[in-house]
């Protein structure tokens, strides 16, 4: 149970600010050396010296203000981004739900998009076909499943996206603010699915603004502030200190 | 399992691309290629009434334009000039469409590049494959024009067409990889590519035959990676001839460009999610 499956050691992540190539390609090529060093100097630090471990079967929450570096952390776990410094070790099949319905195309039908999304998320075609009926049933889209998804409402889109994800069979699941999907009934269903994942021993990493969601599902929470770890510990403890801090700053402002 | 041991600025690309074993299997690659190519095909024909006709309409229209310009007006000395044009323009169209579209292909798929970790080089491959299928489907049009000019397909097409398809697939994919990757960092490429394609078109023996090239430029023109390929296509379509030396030369040129494409892609791909 206490086997770490995600290990971050002294992770730094900074983004170069690319928009400085203002002179266009010509200037860039004529002053190649200078341009390259100029590019490398200007950067934006997104994460500073982050170290943590997530254990197998754990539900791990990440909270923090906008722009604190939560999504960067998820991107690093998913392997879409690379750290500027430090080492990351991830053991197991990662399903990154950084965005519901990644790769969905508006002109394709719901059914076609299930295939597209499922394969992009790492399933084989045959696996998707095997799960197709379950996915369609879970999405509750009925006859809409054979309509191009540009006619879907945003709630229906999210439902379709979540339904694919719910049938991915991951070992590590990364979730970025997706709990507020569809109507109340469907949200309950999502929460149920999450609990099911948790019971099955899927390791989950959550990013959310909603303290309620985090509280319900997560075992431990990491609070990121100013691009570094402010606090890491049991859910209740971290959320309480966050709340206290918020109260303190708001009353201080009065 | 991924481990990044970082000390210098540029992490090793090989480590970056290490992925869970289950995902990298050949079967999964094949599925991914299939599903993305199928997506491109479907999107192209949804809501487009004339569908397939568009992919043959364009080269035919250009064939007509060049015929008027060079045969009717400038009176070029060549037999069956219409057929000559069509046999070169159809394969060129494939190359040109793919390279043209490749600049925007990663930007157009920004949402998946940013959020999902999968082999991104499949995206331009699907694009090139999709255009290849269109080209293959347009071969009957070439056959039709052969009959109009009292010629007929030859048995050498049976080995010839697949070989040339493969060679052109490799060289086009190489170019598409370069353009799509570099364009993420220099969006100017998007503008430059049409100029580049126009130059390449006129420096390739498509609207003129290779024998018309002045001798002192001949050597230079042969460096063009499409030179032998386009000549081979036309020879194959018009006379059923398949020259071994041209095949080998164009195949080696294709491999060189594919290698460059992969090199550029490897160097840049780890930053895609940051810049797209």
PDB file of C-alpha atoms in Angstrom, chain A:
ATOM      1  CA  UNK A   1       0.000   0.000   0.000  1.00  0.00           C
ATOM      2  CA  UNK A   2       2.784   2.434   0.823  1.00  0.00           C
ATOM      3  CA  UNK A   3       4.578   1.903  -2.441  1.00  0.00           C
ATOM      4  CA  UNK A   4       5.185   5.255  -4.118  1.00  0.00           C
ATOM      5  CA  UNK A   5       4.029   5.326  -7.751  1.00  0.00           C
ATOM      6  CA  UNK A   6       4.689   8.978  -8.476  1.00  0.00           C
ATOM      7  CA  UNK A   7       7.897  10.477  -7.177  1.00  0.00           C
ATOM      8  CA  UNK A   8       8.874  14.117  -7.730  1.00  0.00           C
ATOM      9  CA  UNK A   9      12.337  15.097  -6.572  1.00  0.00           C
ATOM     10  CA  UNK A  10      13.384  18.754  -6.529  1.00  0.00           C
ATOM     11  CA  UNK A  11      11.383  19.592  -9.579  1.00  0.00           C
ATOM     12  CA  UNK A  12      11.840  22.966 -11.180  1.00  0.00           C
ATOM     13  CA  UNK A  13       9.860  23.942 -14.191  1.00  0.00           C
ATOM     14  CA  UNK A  14      10.268  27.182 -16.026  1.00  0.00           C
ATOM     15  CA  UNK A  15       8.830  28.141 -19.352  1.00  0.00           C
ATOM     16  CA  UNK A  16      10.862  30.107 -21.794  1.00  0.00           C
ATOM     17  CA  UNK A  17       8.917  33.091 -23.018  1.00  0.00           C
ATOM     18  CA  UNK A  18       8.822  32.364 -26.701  1.00  0.00           C
ATOM     19  CA  UNK A  19       7.070  35.460 -27.915  1.00  0.00           C
ATOM     20  CA  UNK A  20      10.329  37.351 -27.802  1.00  0.00           C
ATOM     21  CA  UNK A  21      11.115  36.339 -31.357  1.00  0.00           C
ATOM     22  CA  UNK A  22       9.577  39.598 -32.432  1.00  0.00           C
ATOM     23  CA  UNK A  23      11.989  40.392 -35.218  1.00  0.00           C
ATOM     24  CA  UNK A  24      10.739  37.443 -37.233  1.00  0.00           C
ATOM     25  CA  UNK A  25      12.767  34.651 -38.692  1.00  0.00           C
ATOM     26  CA  UNK A  26      15.121  36.892 -40.632  1.00  0.00           C
ATOM     27  CA  UNK A  27      16.444  38.757 -37.627  1.00  0.00           C
ATOM     28  CA  UNK A  28      16.536  35.544 -35.706  1.00  0.00           C
ATOM     29  CA  UNK A  29      18.756  33.870 -38.256  1.00  0.00           C
ATOM     30  CA  UNK A  30      21.040  36.851 -38.746  1.00  0.00           C
ATOM     31  CA  UNK A  31      21.657  37.156 -35.025  1.00  0.00           C
ATOM     32  CA  UNK A  32      21.373  33.472 -34.305  1.00  0.00           C
ATOM     33  CA  UNK A  33      23.730  33.204 -31.321  1.00  0.00           C
ATOM     34  CA  UNK A  34      22.363  36.265 -29.645  1.00  0.00           C
ATOM     35  CA  UNK A  35      18.774  35.289 -30.288  1.00  0.00           C
ATOM     36  CA  UNK A  36      19.197  31.820 -28.853  1.00  0.00           C
ATOM     37  CA  UNK A  37      20.831  33.023 -25.671  1.00  0.00           C
ATOM     38  CA  UNK A  38      18.219  35.739 -25.410  1.00  0.00           C
ATOM     39  CA  UNK A  39      15.531  33.103 -25.668  1.00  0.00           C
ATOM     40  CA  UNK A  40      17.025  30.999 -22.960  1.00  0.00           C
ATOM     41  CA  UNK A  41      17.468  33.801 -20.482  1.00  0.00           C
ATOM     42  CA  UNK A  42      13.907  34.964 -20.403  1.00  0.00           C
ATOM     43  CA  UNK A  43      11.775  32.463 -18.641  1.00  0.00           C
ATOM     44  CA  UNK A  44       8.833  32.199 -16.364  1.00  0.00           C
ATOM     45  CA  UNK A  45       9.171  30.008 -13.329  1.00  0.00           C
ATOM     46  CA  UNK A  46       6.135  27.831 -12.820  1.00  0.00           C
ATOM     47  CA  UNK A  47       7.341  25.360 -10.200  1.00  0.00           C
ATOM     48  CA  UNK A  48      10.169  25.761  -7.730  1.00  0.00           C
ATOM     49  CA  UNK A  49      11.747  22.866  -5.923  1.00  0.00           C
ATOM     50  CA  UNK A  50       8.736  20.591  -5.640  1.00  0.00           C
ATOM     51  CA  UNK A  51       9.230  17.189  -4.035  1.00  0.00           C
ATOM     52  CA  UNK A  52       6.472  14.798  -3.147  1.00  0.00           C
ATOM     53  CA  UNK A  53       5.373  11.202  -3.480  1.00  0.00           C
ATOM     54  CA  UNK A  54       2.016   9.708  -4.287  1.00  0.00           C
ATOM     55  CA  UNK A  55       1.402   6.179  -3.085  1.00  0.00           C
ATOM     56  CA  UNK A  56      -0.375   3.396  -4.887  1.00  0.00           C
ATOM     57  CA  UNK A  57      -4.131   3.478  -4.452  1.00  0.00           C
ATOM     58  CA  UNK A  58      -4.101   6.932  -2.933  1.00  0.00           C
ATOM     59  CA  UNK A  59      -6.330   9.856  -3.833  1.00  0.00           C
ATOM     60  CA  UNK A  60      -4.090  12.879  -3.870  1.00  0.00           C
ATOM     61  CA  UNK A  61      -5.414  16.414  -4.163  1.00  0.00           C
ATOM     62  CA  UNK A  62      -3.632  19.499  -5.404  1.00  0.00           C
ATOM     63  CA  UNK A  63      -5.037  22.889  -4.426  1.00  0.00           C
ATOM     64  CA  UNK A  64      -3.868  26.433  -4.866  1.00  0.00           C
ATOM     65  CA  UNK A  65      -4.712  29.736  -6.486  1.00  0.00           C
ATOM     66  CA  UNK A  66      -4.885  30.210 -10.238  1.00  0.00           C
ATOM     67  CA  UNK A  67      -1.490  30.155 -11.826  1.00  0.00           C
ATOM     68  CA  UNK A  68       0.171  28.581  -8.820  1.00  0.00           C
ATOM     69  CA  UNK A  69       1.407  25.651 -10.882  1.00  0.00           C
ATOM     70  CA  UNK A  70      -1.224  22.955 -10.339  1.00  0.00           C
ATOM     71  CA  UNK A  71      -1.816  22.170 -13.971  1.00  0.00           C
ATOM     72  CA  UNK A  72       1.904  22.194 -14.679  1.00  0.00           C
ATOM     73  CA  UNK A  73       2.281  19.533 -12.010  1.00  0.00           C
ATOM     74  CA  UNK A  74      -0.350  17.394 -13.702  1.00  0.00           C
ATOM     75  CA  UNK A  75       1.263  17.961 -17.081  1.00  0.00           C
ATOM     76  CA  UNK A  76       4.559  16.751 -15.671  1.00  0.00           C
ATOM     77  CA  UNK A  77       2.982  13.604 -14.264  1.00  0.00           C
ATOM     78  CA  UNK A  78       1.241  12.942 -17.563  1.00  0.00           C
ATOM     79  CA  UNK A  79       4.517  13.321 -19.405  1.00  0.00           C
ATOM     80  CA  UNK A  80       3.312  16.078 -21.717  1.00  0.00           C
ATOM     81  CA  UNK A  81       5.763  18.469 -20.136  1.00  0.00           C
ATOM     82  CA  UNK A  82       9.343  17.933 -19.071  1.00  0.00           C
ATOM     83  CA  UNK A  83      10.891  19.391 -15.934  1.00  0.00           C
ATOM     84  CA  UNK A  84      13.675  21.917 -16.317  1.00  0.00           C
ATOM     85  CA  UNK A  85      15.427  20.334 -13.391  1.00  0.00           C
ATOM     86  CA  UNK A  86      14.918  17.419 -11.049  1.00  0.00           C
ATOM     87  CA  UNK A  87      13.709  13.885 -11.532  1.00  0.00           C
ATOM     88  CA  UNK A  88      10.260  12.424 -11.942  1.00  0.00           C
ATOM     89  CA  UNK A  89       9.412   8.778 -11.683  1.00  0.00           C
ATOM     90  CA  UNK A  90       5.962   7.517 -12.629  1.00  0.00           C
ATOM     91  CA  UNK A  91       5.149   3.828 -12.433  1.00  0.00           C
ATOM     92  CA  UNK A  92       2.054   2.570 -14.170  1.00  0.00           C
ATOM     93  CA  UNK A  93      -0.335   3.418 -16.967  1.00  0.00           C
ATOM     94  CA  UNK A  94      -1.329   7.065 -16.714  1.00  0.00           C
ATOM     95  CA  UNK A  95      -4.663   8.268 -17.994  1.00  0.00           C
ATOM     96  CA  UNK A  96      -4.584  11.987 -18.046  1.00  0.00           C
ATOM     97  CA  UNK A  97      -7.949  13.613 -17.846  1.00  0.00           C
ATOM     98  CA  UNK A  98      -6.419  16.983 -18.178  1.00  0.00           C
ATOM     99  CA  UNK A  99      -9.255  17.777 -20.447  1.00  0.00           C
ATOM    100  CA  UNK A 100     -12.468  15.965 -21.085  1.00  0.00           C
ATOM    101  CA  UNK A 101     -12.958  14.989 -24.669  1.00  0.00           C
ATOM    102  CA  UNK A 102      -9.407  15.559 -25.817  1.00  0.00           C
ATOM    103  CA  UNK A 103      -9.298  15.319 -29.574  1.00  0.00           C
ATOM    104  CA  UNK A 104     -13.043  15.494 -30.007  1.00  0.00           C
ATOM    105  CA  UNK A 105     -13.918  16.812 -33.414  1.00  0.00           C
ATOM    106  CA  UNK A 106     -17.177  18.759 -33.790  1.00  0.00           C
ATOM    107  CA  UNK A 107     -18.033  17.263 -37.176  1.00  0.00           C
ATOM    108  CA  UNK A 108     -17.814  13.651 -36.053  1.00  0.00           C
ATOM    109  CA  UNK A 109     -20.605  11.804 -34.312  1.00  0.00           C
ATOM    110  CA  UNK A 110     -20.523  10.892 -30.661  1.00  0.00           C
ATOM    111  CA  UNK A 111     -19.781   7.302 -31.558  1.00  0.00           C
ATOM    112  CA  UNK A 112     -16.858   8.232 -33.814  1.00  0.00           C
ATOM    113  CA  UNK A 113     -15.493  10.537 -31.159  1.00  0.00           C
ATOM    114  CA  UNK A 114     -15.575   7.765 -28.589  1.00  0.00           C
ATOM    115  CA  UNK A 115     -13.197   5.796 -30.801  1.00  0.00           C
ATOM    116  CA  UNK A 116     -10.963   8.783 -31.442  1.00  0.00           C
ATOM    117  CA  UNK A 117     -10.790   9.796 -27.807  1.00  0.00           C
ATOM    118  CA  UNK A 118     -10.433   6.242 -26.515  1.00  0.00           C
ATOM    119  CA  UNK A 119      -7.516   5.445 -28.807  1.00  0.00           C
ATOM    120  CA  UNK A 120      -5.799   8.742 -28.036  1.00  0.00           C
ATOM    121  CA  UNK A 121      -6.147   7.932 -24.360  1.00  0.00           C
ATOM    122  CA  UNK A 122      -4.293   4.700 -24.889  1.00  0.00           C
ATOM    123  CA  UNK A 123      -6.878   2.022 -25.622  1.00  0.00           C
ATOM    124  CA  UNK A 124      -6.697  -0.259 -28.631  1.00  0.00           C
ATOM    125  CA  UNK A 125      -9.467  -0.120 -31.209  1.00  0.00           C
ATOM    126  CA  UNK A 126     -10.728  -3.518 -30.195  1.00  0.00           C
ATOM    127  CA  UNK A 127     -10.860  -2.517 -26.544  1.00  0.00           C
ATOM    128  CA  UNK A 128     -12.925   0.533 -27.410  1.00  0.00           C
ATOM    129  CA  UNK A 129     -15.281  -1.561 -29.501  1.00  0.00           C
ATOM    130  CA  UNK A 130     -15.689  -3.970 -26.603  1.00  0.00           C
ATOM    131  CA  UNK A 131     -16.606  -1.167 -24.245  1.00  0.00           C
ATOM    132  CA  UNK A 132     -18.635   0.882 -26.719  1.00  0.00           C
ATOM    133  CA  UNK A 133     -22.067  -0.172 -25.494  1.00  0.00           C
ATOM    134  CA  UNK A 134     -21.144   0.428 -21.875  1.00  0.00           C
ATOM    135  CA  UNK A 135     -19.759   3.842 -22.712  1.00  0.00           C
ATOM    136  CA  UNK A 136     -22.822   4.885 -24.688  1.00  0.00           C
ATOM    137  CA  UNK A 137     -25.117   3.658 -21.955  1.00  0.00           C
ATOM    138  CA  UNK A 138     -23.150   5.464 -19.279  1.00  0.00           C
ATOM    139  CA  UNK A 139     -23.274   8.720 -21.221  1.00  0.00           C
ATOM    140  CA  UNK A 140     -27.105   8.629 -21.373  1.00  0.00           C
ATOM    141  CA  UNK A 141     -26.959  10.324 -24.743  1.00  0.00           C
ATOM    142  CA  UNK A 142     -29.476   7.996 -26.388  1.00  0.00           C
ATOM    143  CA  UNK A 143     -30.088   8.782 -30.031  1.00  0.00           C
ATOM    144  CA  UNK A 144     -27.740  11.744 -29.951  1.00  0.00           C
ATOM    145  CA  UNK A 145     -24.805   9.352 -30.072  1.00  0.00           C
ATOM    146  CA  UNK A 146     -25.038   9.243 -33.875  1.00  0.00           C
ATOM    147  CA  UNK A 147     -25.296  13.005 -34.264  1.00  0.00           C
ATOM    148  CA  UNK A 148     -22.242  15.162 -34.927  1.00  0.00           C
ATOM    149  CA  UNK A 149     -21.166  16.537 -31.585  1.00  0.00           C
ATOM    150  CA  UNK A 150     -21.353  20.141 -32.726  1.00  0.00           C
ATOM    151  CA  UNK A 151     -25.084  19.909 -31.976  1.00  0.00           C
ATOM    152  CA  UNK A 152     -24.399  18.772 -28.390  1.00  0.00           C
ATOM    153  CA  UNK A 153     -24.848  21.024 -25.411  1.00  0.00           C
ATOM    154  CA  UNK A 154     -21.769  21.577 -23.282  1.00  0.00           C
ATOM    155  CA  UNK A 155     -23.239  19.310 -20.634  1.00  0.00           C
ATOM    156  CA  UNK A 156     -23.688  16.521 -23.177  1.00  0.00           C
ATOM    157  CA  UNK A 157     -20.122  16.970 -24.395  1.00  0.00           C
ATOM    158  CA  UNK A 158     -18.761  16.693 -20.907  1.00  0.00           C
ATOM    159  CA  UNK A 159     -20.882  13.610 -20.306  1.00  0.00           C
ATOM    160  CA  UNK A 160     -19.527  11.943 -23.418  1.00  0.00           C
ATOM    161  CA  UNK A 161     -15.967  12.840 -22.433  1.00  0.00           C
ATOM    162  CA  UNK A 162     -16.395  11.568 -18.932  1.00  0.00           C
ATOM    163  CA  UNK A 163     -17.995   8.345 -20.099  1.00  0.00           C
ATOM    164  CA  UNK A 164     -14.947   7.445 -22.172  1.00  0.00           C
ATOM    165  CA  UNK A 165     -12.662   8.242 -19.281  1.00  0.00           C
ATOM    166  CA  UNK A 166     -14.756   6.233 -16.868  1.00  0.00           C
ATOM    167  CA  UNK A 167     -14.090   3.120 -18.954  1.00  0.00           C
ATOM    168  CA  UNK A 168     -10.383   3.574 -19.502  1.00  0.00           C
ATOM    169  CA  UNK A 169      -9.186   1.177 -16.845  1.00  0.00           C
ATOM    170  CA  UNK A 170      -6.198   3.270 -15.756  1.00  0.00           C
ATOM    171  CA  UNK A 171      -3.634   2.648 -13.034  1.00  0.00           C
ATOM    172  CA  UNK A 172      -3.020   6.312 -12.412  1.00  0.00           C
ATOM    173  CA  UNK A 173      -5.746   8.819 -13.103  1.00  0.00           C
ATOM    174  CA  UNK A 174      -5.118  12.549 -13.391  1.00  0.00           C
ATOM    175  CA  UNK A 175      -8.165  14.738 -13.035  1.00  0.00           C
ATOM    176  CA  UNK A 176      -8.287  18.461 -13.647  1.00  0.00           C
ATOM    177  CA  UNK A 177     -11.463  20.202 -12.523  1.00  0.00           C
ATOM    178  CA  UNK A 178     -13.985  17.953 -14.109  1.00  0.00           C
ATOM    179  CA  UNK A 179     -16.320  17.151 -11.302  1.00  0.00           C
ATOM    180  CA  UNK A 180     -18.785  19.846 -12.264  1.00  0.00           C
ATOM    181  CA  UNK A 181     -20.085  17.973 -15.269  1.00  0.00           C
ATOM    182  CA  UNK A 182     -23.656  17.760 -16.475  1.00  0.00           C
ATOM    183  CA  UNK A 183     -26.675  17.927 -14.200  1.00  0.00           C
ATOM    184  CA  UNK A 184     -26.876  16.900 -10.552  1.00  0.00           C
ATOM    185  CA  UNK A 185     -27.816  13.329 -11.412  1.00  0.00           C
ATOM    186  CA  UNK A 186     -24.846  12.891 -13.692  1.00  0.00           C
ATOM    187  CA  UNK A 187     -22.529  14.525 -11.190  1.00  0.00           C
ATOM    188  CA  UNK A 188     -23.612  11.926  -8.667  1.00  0.00           C
ATOM    189  CA  UNK A 189     -22.870   9.243 -11.197  1.00  0.00           C
ATOM    190  CA  UNK A 190     -19.399  10.701 -11.771  1.00  0.00           C
ATOM    191  CA  UNK A 191     -18.710  10.846  -8.082  1.00  0.00           C
ATOM    192  CA  UNK A 192     -19.867   7.232  -7.852  1.00  0.00           C
ATOM    193  CA  UNK A 193     -17.485   6.253 -10.621  1.00  0.00           C
ATOM    194  CA  UNK A 194     -14.659   8.027  -8.850  1.00  0.00           C
ATOM    195  CA  UNK A 195     -15.391   6.122  -5.676  1.00  0.00           C
ATOM    196  CA  UNK A 196     -15.427   2.921  -7.684  1.00  0.00           C
ATOM    197  CA  UNK A 197     -11.991   3.750  -9.100  1.00  0.00           C
ATOM    198  CA  UNK A 198     -10.799   4.402  -5.597  1.00  0.00           C
ATOM    199  CA  UNK A 199     -12.122   1.095  -4.334  1.00  0.00           C
ATOM    200  CA  UNK A 200     -10.402  -0.663  -7.216  1.00  0.00           C
ATOM    201  CA  UNK A 201      -7.122   0.806  -6.023  1.00  0.00           C
ATOM    202  CA  UNK A 202      -6.589   3.290  -8.831  1.00  0.00           C
ATOM    203  CA  UNK A 203      -4.178   6.022  -7.832  1.00  0.00           C
ATOM    204  CA  UNK A 204      -5.799   9.393  -8.416  1.00  0.00           C
ATOM    205  CA  UNK A 205      -4.424  12.892  -8.579  1.00  0.00           C
ATOM    206  CA  UNK A 206      -6.989  15.656  -8.433  1.00  0.00           C
ATOM    207  CA  UNK A 207      -6.802  19.311  -9.173  1.00  0.00           C
ATOM    208  CA  UNK A 208      -9.835  21.239  -8.087  1.00  0.00           C
ATOM    209  CA  UNK A 209     -11.022  24.555  -6.779  1.00  0.00           C
ATOM    210  CA  UNK A 210     -13.891  22.945  -4.990  1.00  0.00           C
ATOM    211  CA  UNK A 211     -12.955  22.124  -1.424  1.00  0.00           C
ATOM    212  CA  UNK A 212     -16.040  19.932  -1.230  1.00  0.00           C
ATOM    213  CA  UNK A 213     -14.889  17.566  -3.971  1.00  0.00           C
ATOM    214  CA  UNK A 214     -11.401  17.360  -2.570  1.00  0.00           C
ATOM    215  CA  UNK A 215     -12.706  16.686   0.888  1.00  0.00           C
ATOM    216  CA  UNK A 216     -14.977  13.901  -0.279  1.00  0.00           C
ATOM    217  CA  UNK A 217     -12.413  11.984  -2.268  1.00  0.00           C
ATOM    218  CA  UNK A 218      -8.831  12.807  -1.352  1.00  0.00           C
ATOM    219  CA  UNK A 219      -6.723  11.218   1.342  1.00  0.00           C
ATOM    220  CA  UNK A 220      -3.925  13.737   1.216  1.00  0.00           C
ATOM    221  CA  UNK A 221      -3.680  17.217  -0.193  1.00  0.00           C
ATOM    222  CA  UNK A 222      -0.809  19.313  -1.456  1.00  0.00           C
ATOM    223  CA  UNK A 223      -1.246  23.067  -1.307  1.00  0.00           C
ATOM    224  CA  UNK A 224       0.814  24.957  -3.839  1.00  0.00           C
ATOM    225  CA  UNK A 225       1.403  28.634  -3.379  1.00  0.00           C
ATOM    226  CA  UNK A 226       3.825  30.898  -5.211  1.00  0.00           C
ATOM    227  CA  UNK A 227       5.040  27.969  -7.312  1.00  0.00           C
ATOM    228  CA  UNK A 228       6.193  25.899  -4.389  1.00  0.00           C
ATOM    229  CA  UNK A 229       4.692  23.596  -1.786  1.00  0.00           C
ATOM    230  CA  UNK A 230       3.058  25.515   1.013  1.00  0.00           C
ATOM    231  CA  UNK A 231       1.718  22.510   2.846  1.00  0.00           C
ATOM    232  CA  UNK A 232       1.270  18.799   2.316  1.00  0.00           C
ATOM    233  CA  UNK A 233      -0.715  16.556   4.574  1.00  0.00           C
ATOM    234  CA  UNK A 234      -4.043  14.900   5.409  1.00  0.00           C
ATOM    235  CA  UNK A 235      -6.990  16.478   3.613  1.00  0.00           C
ATOM    236  CA  UNK A 236      -8.803  17.937   6.605  1.00  0.00           C
ATOM    237  CA  UNK A 237      -5.699  19.490   8.035  1.00  0.00           C
ATOM    238  CA  UNK A 238      -4.577  21.238   4.850  1.00  0.00           C
ATOM    239  CA  UNK A 239      -8.046  22.460   3.915  1.00  0.00           C
ATOM    240  CA  UNK A 240      -8.562  23.859   7.391  1.00  0.00           C
ATOM    241  CA  UNK A 241      -5.338  25.806   7.329  1.00  0.00           C
ATOM    242  CA  UNK A 242      -6.200  27.084   3.890  1.00  0.00           C
ATOM    243  CA  UNK A 243      -9.578  28.246   5.142  1.00  0.00           C
ATOM    244  CA  UNK A 244      -8.029  29.870   8.192  1.00  0.00           C
ATOM    245  CA  UNK A 245      -5.536  31.673   6.050  1.00  0.00           C
ATOM    246  CA  UNK A 246      -8.276  32.928   3.780  1.00  0.00           C
ATOM    247  CA  UNK A 247     -10.279  34.169   6.760  1.00  0.00           C
ATOM    248  CA  UNK A 248      -7.193  35.788   8.237  1.00  0.00           C
ATOM    249  CA  UNK A 249      -6.303  37.637   5.052  1.00  0.00           C
ATOM    250  CA  UNK A 250      -9.846  38.769   4.368  1.00  0.00           C
ATOM    251  CA  UNK A 251     -10.355  40.058   7.920  1.00  0.00           C
ATOM    252  CA  UNK A 252      -6.956  41.671   7.814  1.00  0.00           C
ATOM    253  CA  UNK A 253      -8.045  43.531   4.737  1.00  0.00           C
ATOM    254  CA  UNK A 254     -11.090  44.971   6.463  1.00  0.00           C
TER     255      UNK A 254
END
